[in-house]
Short mmCIF file of C-alpha atoms and ligand atoms in Angstrom, two decimals:
data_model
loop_
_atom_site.label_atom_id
_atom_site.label_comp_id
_atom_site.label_asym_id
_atom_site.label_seq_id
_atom_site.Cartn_x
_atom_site.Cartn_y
_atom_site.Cartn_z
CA UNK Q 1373 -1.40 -22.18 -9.63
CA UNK Q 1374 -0.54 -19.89 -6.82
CA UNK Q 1375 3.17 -19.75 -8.04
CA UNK Q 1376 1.90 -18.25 -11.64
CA UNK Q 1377 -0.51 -15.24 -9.45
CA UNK Q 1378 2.76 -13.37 -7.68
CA UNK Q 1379 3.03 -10.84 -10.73
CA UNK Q 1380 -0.35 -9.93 -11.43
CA UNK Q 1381 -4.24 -12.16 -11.86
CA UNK Q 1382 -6.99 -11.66 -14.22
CA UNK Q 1383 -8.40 -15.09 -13.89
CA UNK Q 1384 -9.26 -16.91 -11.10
CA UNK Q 1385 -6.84 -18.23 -8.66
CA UNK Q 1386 -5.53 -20.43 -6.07
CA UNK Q 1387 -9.00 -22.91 -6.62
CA UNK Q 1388 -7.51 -26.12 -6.05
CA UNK Q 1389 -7.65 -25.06 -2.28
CA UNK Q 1390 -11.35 -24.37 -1.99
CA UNK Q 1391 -13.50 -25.83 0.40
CA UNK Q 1392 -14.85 -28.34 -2.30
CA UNK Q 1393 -11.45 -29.22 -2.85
CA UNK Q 1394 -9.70 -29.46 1.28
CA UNK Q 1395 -12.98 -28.43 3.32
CA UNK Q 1396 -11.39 -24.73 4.47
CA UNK Q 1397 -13.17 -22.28 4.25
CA UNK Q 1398 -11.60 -19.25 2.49
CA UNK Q 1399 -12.13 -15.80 4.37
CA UNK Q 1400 -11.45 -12.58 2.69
CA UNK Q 1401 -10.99 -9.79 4.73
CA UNK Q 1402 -11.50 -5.79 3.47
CA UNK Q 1403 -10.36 -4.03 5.60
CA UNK Q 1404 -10.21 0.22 5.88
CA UNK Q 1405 -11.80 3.14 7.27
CA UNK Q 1406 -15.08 3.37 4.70
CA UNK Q 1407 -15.14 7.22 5.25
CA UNK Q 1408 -17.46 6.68 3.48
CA UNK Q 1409 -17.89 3.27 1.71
CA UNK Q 1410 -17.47 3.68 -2.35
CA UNK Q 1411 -17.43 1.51 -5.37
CA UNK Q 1412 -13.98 1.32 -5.65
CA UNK Q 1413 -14.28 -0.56 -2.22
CA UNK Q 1414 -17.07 -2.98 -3.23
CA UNK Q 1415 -15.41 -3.74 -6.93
CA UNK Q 1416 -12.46 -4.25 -5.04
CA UNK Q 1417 -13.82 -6.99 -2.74
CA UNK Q 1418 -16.02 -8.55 -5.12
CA UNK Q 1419 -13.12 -9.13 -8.27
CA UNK Q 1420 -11.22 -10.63 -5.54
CA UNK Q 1421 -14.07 -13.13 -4.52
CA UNK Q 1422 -14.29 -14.40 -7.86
CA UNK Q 1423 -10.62 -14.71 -8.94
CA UNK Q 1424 -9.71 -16.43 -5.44
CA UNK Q 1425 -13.07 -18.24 -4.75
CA UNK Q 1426 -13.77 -16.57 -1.67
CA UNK Q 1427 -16.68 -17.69 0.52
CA UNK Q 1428 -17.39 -14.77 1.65
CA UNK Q 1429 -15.94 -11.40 2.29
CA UNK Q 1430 -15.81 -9.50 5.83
CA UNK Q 1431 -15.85 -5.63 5.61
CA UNK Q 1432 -13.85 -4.41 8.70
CA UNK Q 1433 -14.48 -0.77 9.39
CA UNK Q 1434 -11.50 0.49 11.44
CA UNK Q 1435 -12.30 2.06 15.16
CA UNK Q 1436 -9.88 4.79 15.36
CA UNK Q 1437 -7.12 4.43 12.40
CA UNK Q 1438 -3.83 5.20 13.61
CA UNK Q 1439 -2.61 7.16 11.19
CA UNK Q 1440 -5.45 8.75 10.33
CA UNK Q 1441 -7.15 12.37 10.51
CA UNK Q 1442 -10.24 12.47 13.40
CA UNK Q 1443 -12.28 10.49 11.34
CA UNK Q 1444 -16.25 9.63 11.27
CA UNK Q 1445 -17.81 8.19 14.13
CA UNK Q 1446 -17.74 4.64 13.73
CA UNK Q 1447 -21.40 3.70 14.01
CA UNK Q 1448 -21.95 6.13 10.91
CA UNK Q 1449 -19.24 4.16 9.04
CA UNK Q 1450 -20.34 0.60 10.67
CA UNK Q 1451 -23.78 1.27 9.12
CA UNK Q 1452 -22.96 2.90 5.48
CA UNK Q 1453 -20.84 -0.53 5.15
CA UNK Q 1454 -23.44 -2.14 6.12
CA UNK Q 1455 -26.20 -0.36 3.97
CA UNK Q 1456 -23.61 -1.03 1.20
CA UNK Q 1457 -23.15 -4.31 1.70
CA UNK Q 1458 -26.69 -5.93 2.47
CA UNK Q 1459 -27.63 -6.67 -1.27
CA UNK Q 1460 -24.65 -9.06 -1.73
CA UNK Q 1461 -25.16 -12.38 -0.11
CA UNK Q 1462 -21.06 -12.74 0.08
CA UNK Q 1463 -20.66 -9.96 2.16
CA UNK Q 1464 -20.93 -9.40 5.62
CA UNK Q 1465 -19.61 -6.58 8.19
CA UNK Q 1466 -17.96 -6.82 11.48
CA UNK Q 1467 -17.46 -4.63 14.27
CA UNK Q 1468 -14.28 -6.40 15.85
CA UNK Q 1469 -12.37 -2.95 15.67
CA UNK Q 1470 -15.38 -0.82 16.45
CA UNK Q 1471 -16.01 -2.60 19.71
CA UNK Q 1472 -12.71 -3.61 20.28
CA UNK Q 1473 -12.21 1.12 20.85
CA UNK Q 1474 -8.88 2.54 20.76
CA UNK Q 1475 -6.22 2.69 17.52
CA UNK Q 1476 -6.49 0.23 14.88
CA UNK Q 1477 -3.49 -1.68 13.62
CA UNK Q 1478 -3.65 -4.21 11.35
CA UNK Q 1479 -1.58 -6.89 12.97
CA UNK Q 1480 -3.95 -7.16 15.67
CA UNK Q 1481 -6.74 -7.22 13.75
CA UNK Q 1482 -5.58 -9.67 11.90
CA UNK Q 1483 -4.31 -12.16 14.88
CA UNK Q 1484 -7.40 -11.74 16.32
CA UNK Q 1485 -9.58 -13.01 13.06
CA UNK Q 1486 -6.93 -15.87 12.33
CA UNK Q 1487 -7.57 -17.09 16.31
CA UNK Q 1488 -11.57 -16.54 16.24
CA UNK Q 1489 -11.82 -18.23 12.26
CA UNK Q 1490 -9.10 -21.03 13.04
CA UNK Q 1491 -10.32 -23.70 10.40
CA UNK Q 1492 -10.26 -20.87 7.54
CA UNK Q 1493 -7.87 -19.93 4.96
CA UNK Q 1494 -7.11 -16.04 5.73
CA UNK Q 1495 -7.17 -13.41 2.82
CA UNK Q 1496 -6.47 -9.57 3.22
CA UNK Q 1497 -7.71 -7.61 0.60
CA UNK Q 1498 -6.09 -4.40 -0.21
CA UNK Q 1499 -5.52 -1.25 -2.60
CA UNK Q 1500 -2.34 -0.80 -3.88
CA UNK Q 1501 -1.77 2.05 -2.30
CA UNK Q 1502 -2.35 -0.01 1.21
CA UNK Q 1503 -0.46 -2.76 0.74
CA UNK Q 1504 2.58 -0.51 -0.25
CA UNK Q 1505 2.06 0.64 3.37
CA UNK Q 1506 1.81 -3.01 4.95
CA UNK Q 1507 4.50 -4.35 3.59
CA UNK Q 1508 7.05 -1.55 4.04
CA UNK Q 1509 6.61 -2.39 8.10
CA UNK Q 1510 8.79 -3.50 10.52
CA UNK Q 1511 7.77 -6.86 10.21
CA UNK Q 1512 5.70 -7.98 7.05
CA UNK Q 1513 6.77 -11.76 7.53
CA UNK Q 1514 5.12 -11.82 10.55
CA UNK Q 1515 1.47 -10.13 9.44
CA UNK Q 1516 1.65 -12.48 6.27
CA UNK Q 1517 1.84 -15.56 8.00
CA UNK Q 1518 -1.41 -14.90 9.53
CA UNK Q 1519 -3.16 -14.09 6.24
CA UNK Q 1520 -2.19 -13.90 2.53
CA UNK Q 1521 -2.79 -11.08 0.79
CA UNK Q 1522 -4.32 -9.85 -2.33
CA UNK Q 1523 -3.26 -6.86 -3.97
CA UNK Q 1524 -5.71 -4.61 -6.18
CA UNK Q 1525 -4.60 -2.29 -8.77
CA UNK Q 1526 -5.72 1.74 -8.12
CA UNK Q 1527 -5.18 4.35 -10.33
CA UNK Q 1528 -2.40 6.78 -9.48
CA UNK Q 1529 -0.77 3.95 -7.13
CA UNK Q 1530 2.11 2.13 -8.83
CA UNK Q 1531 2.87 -1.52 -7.56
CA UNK Q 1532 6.02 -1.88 -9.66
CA UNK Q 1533 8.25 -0.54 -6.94
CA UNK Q 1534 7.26 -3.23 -4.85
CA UNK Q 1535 9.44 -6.49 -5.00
CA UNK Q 1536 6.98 -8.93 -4.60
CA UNK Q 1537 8.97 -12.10 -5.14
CA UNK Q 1538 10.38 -11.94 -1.63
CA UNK Q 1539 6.69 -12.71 -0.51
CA UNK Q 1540 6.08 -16.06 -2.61
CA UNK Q 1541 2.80 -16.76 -3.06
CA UNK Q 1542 1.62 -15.16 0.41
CA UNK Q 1543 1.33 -11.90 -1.92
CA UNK Q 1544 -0.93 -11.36 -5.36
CA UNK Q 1545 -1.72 -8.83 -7.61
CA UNK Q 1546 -4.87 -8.48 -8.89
CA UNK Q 1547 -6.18 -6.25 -11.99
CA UNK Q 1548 -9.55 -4.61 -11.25
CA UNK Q 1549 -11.49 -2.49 -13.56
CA UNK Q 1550 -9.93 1.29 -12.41
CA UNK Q 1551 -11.91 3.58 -10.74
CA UNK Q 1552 -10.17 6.64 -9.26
CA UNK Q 1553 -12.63 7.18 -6.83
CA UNK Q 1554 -11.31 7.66 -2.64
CA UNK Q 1555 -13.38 8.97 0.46
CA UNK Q 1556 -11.28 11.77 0.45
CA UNK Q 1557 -12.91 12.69 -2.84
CA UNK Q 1558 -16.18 11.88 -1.82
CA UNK Q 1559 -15.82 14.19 1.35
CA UNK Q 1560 -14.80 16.85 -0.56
CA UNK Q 1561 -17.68 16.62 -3.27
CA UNK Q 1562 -20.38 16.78 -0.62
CA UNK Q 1563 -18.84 19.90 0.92
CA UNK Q 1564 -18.81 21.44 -2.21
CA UNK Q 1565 -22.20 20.67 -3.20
CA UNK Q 1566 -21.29 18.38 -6.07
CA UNK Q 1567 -23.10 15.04 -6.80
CA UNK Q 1568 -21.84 11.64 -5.00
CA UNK Q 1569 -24.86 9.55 -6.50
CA UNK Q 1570 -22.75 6.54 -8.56
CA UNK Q 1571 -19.80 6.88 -6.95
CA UNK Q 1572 -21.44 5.14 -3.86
CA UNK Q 1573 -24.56 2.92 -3.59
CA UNK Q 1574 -27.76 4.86 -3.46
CA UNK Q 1575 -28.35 3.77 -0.22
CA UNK Q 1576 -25.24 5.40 1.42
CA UNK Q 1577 -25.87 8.86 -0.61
CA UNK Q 1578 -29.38 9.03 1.08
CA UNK Q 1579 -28.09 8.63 4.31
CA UNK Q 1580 -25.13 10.97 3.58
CA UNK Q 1581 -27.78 13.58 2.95
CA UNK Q 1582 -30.39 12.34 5.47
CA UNK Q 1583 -27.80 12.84 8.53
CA UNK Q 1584 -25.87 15.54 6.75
CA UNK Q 1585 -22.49 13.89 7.19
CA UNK Q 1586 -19.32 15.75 5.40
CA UNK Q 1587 -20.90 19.07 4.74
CA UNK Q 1588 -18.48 21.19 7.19
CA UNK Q 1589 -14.24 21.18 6.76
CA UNK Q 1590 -12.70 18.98 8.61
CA UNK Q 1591 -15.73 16.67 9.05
P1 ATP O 508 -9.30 7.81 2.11
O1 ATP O 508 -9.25 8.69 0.91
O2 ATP O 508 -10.03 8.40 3.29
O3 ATP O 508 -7.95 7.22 2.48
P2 ATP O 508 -9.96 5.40 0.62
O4 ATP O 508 -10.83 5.64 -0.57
O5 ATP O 508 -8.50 5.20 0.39
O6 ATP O 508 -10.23 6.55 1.68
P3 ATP O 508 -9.92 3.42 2.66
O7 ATP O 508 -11.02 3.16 3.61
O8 ATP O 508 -8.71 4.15 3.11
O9 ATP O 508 -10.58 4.18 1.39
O10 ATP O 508 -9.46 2.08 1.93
C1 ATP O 508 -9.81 0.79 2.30
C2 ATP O 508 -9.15 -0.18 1.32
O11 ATP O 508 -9.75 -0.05 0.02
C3 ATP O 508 -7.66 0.10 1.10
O12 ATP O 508 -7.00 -1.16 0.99
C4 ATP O 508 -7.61 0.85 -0.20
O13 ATP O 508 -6.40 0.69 -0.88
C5 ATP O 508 -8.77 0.19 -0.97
N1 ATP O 508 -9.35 1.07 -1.98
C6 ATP O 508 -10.01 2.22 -1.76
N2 ATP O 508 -10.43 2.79 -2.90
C7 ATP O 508 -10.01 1.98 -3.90
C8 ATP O 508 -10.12 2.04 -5.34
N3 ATP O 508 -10.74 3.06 -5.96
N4 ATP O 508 -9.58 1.02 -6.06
C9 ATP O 508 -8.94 0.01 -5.41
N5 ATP O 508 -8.81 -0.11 -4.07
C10 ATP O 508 -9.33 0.85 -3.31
MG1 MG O 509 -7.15 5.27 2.01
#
């Protein structure tokens, strides 16, 4: 079934592997910088549960993203992710990259959850837009043995550029329902004074507001 899922998955996927079936435990991983958390992050995570079985799904906030802008400190973004997360049972968040200080890469990241959850199968979830990035690195053979990954659609990001039979089944595409929704767009919105309630769970908007986060530029 996994052969059939390297174009792109609207049903569920890759089942005959799930820990009814061999006994491992399959381990999504979401990673990103949840700048804030938004719906496009939790739709993301939870269509890939279903269509891949998923156990459960780990939220990884980043520390300090490489690439990235100054961003948020990370026990506001540890907590919104976790405010987000706490109503679905699948979920959970850790703070590997938050402790661990310092720039976040991937790789690493990645090593280090393949070492600590050894008897798991490994599954990165992405945007299209990130997994463009990922696998345009030095070395993508190398990060994918560690961890398949699953590729979600996002508006405005094409994935037809991307040559994904070179990956076999260590790469998927999923569809998800589209939501052009970012944290860059969220930011913006709450420095302009426009509404953020629906874009993000309720309980990340009131603590938005309650510790005014975003209101200046640059924050
Ligand atoms: P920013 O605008 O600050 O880059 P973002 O909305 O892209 O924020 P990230 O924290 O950078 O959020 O993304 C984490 C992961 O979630 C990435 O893999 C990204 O592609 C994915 N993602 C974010 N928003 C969406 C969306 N609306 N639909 C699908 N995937 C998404
Ligand atoms: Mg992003």
């Amino acid at each position: 079934m996994w052969d059939e899922c390297n174009s792109v998955c609207s049903s569920r996927n890759g089942l005959e592997g799930t820990t009814e079936g061999n006994g491992r435990r399959r381990l999504g991983i979401m990673g990103g910088t949840f700048d804030p958390v938004h719906i496009g992050h939790l739709v993301c995570a939870e269509e890939a549960r279903w269509q891949f079985g998923l156990d459960e799904v780990v939220f990884v906030p980043a520390g300090q993203p490489w690439q990235k802008r100054q961003v948020t400190p990370a026990e506001d973004r540890y907590l919104l992710t976790v405010l987000a997360t706490a109503s679905n049972p699948h979920f959970s968040v850790s703070r590997l990259e938050i402790d661990r200080g310092g720039p976040t890469y991937t790789a690493e990241t990645l090593r280090a959850l393949r070492e600590f959850h050894s008897a798991a199968d490994l599954f990165f979830i992405t945007g299209a837009d990130a997994v463009l990035e990922i696998l345009t690195w030095k070395d993508p053979d190398a990060v994918l043995q560690t961890a398949r990954f699953i590729a979600a659609t996002r508006p405005e990001f094409d994935l037809g550029k991307l040559d994904l039979g070179r990956f076999g089944d260590r790469v998927s595409v999923i569809q998800i329902p589209a939501l052009a929704i970012s944290s860059t767009d969220i930011r913006r919105r709450v420095r302009e004074g426009r509404p953020i309630h629906y874009l993000v769970p309720p309980e990340v908007a009131s603590y938005i507001e309650e510790r005014h986060l975003y209101e200046h530029p640059g924050d």
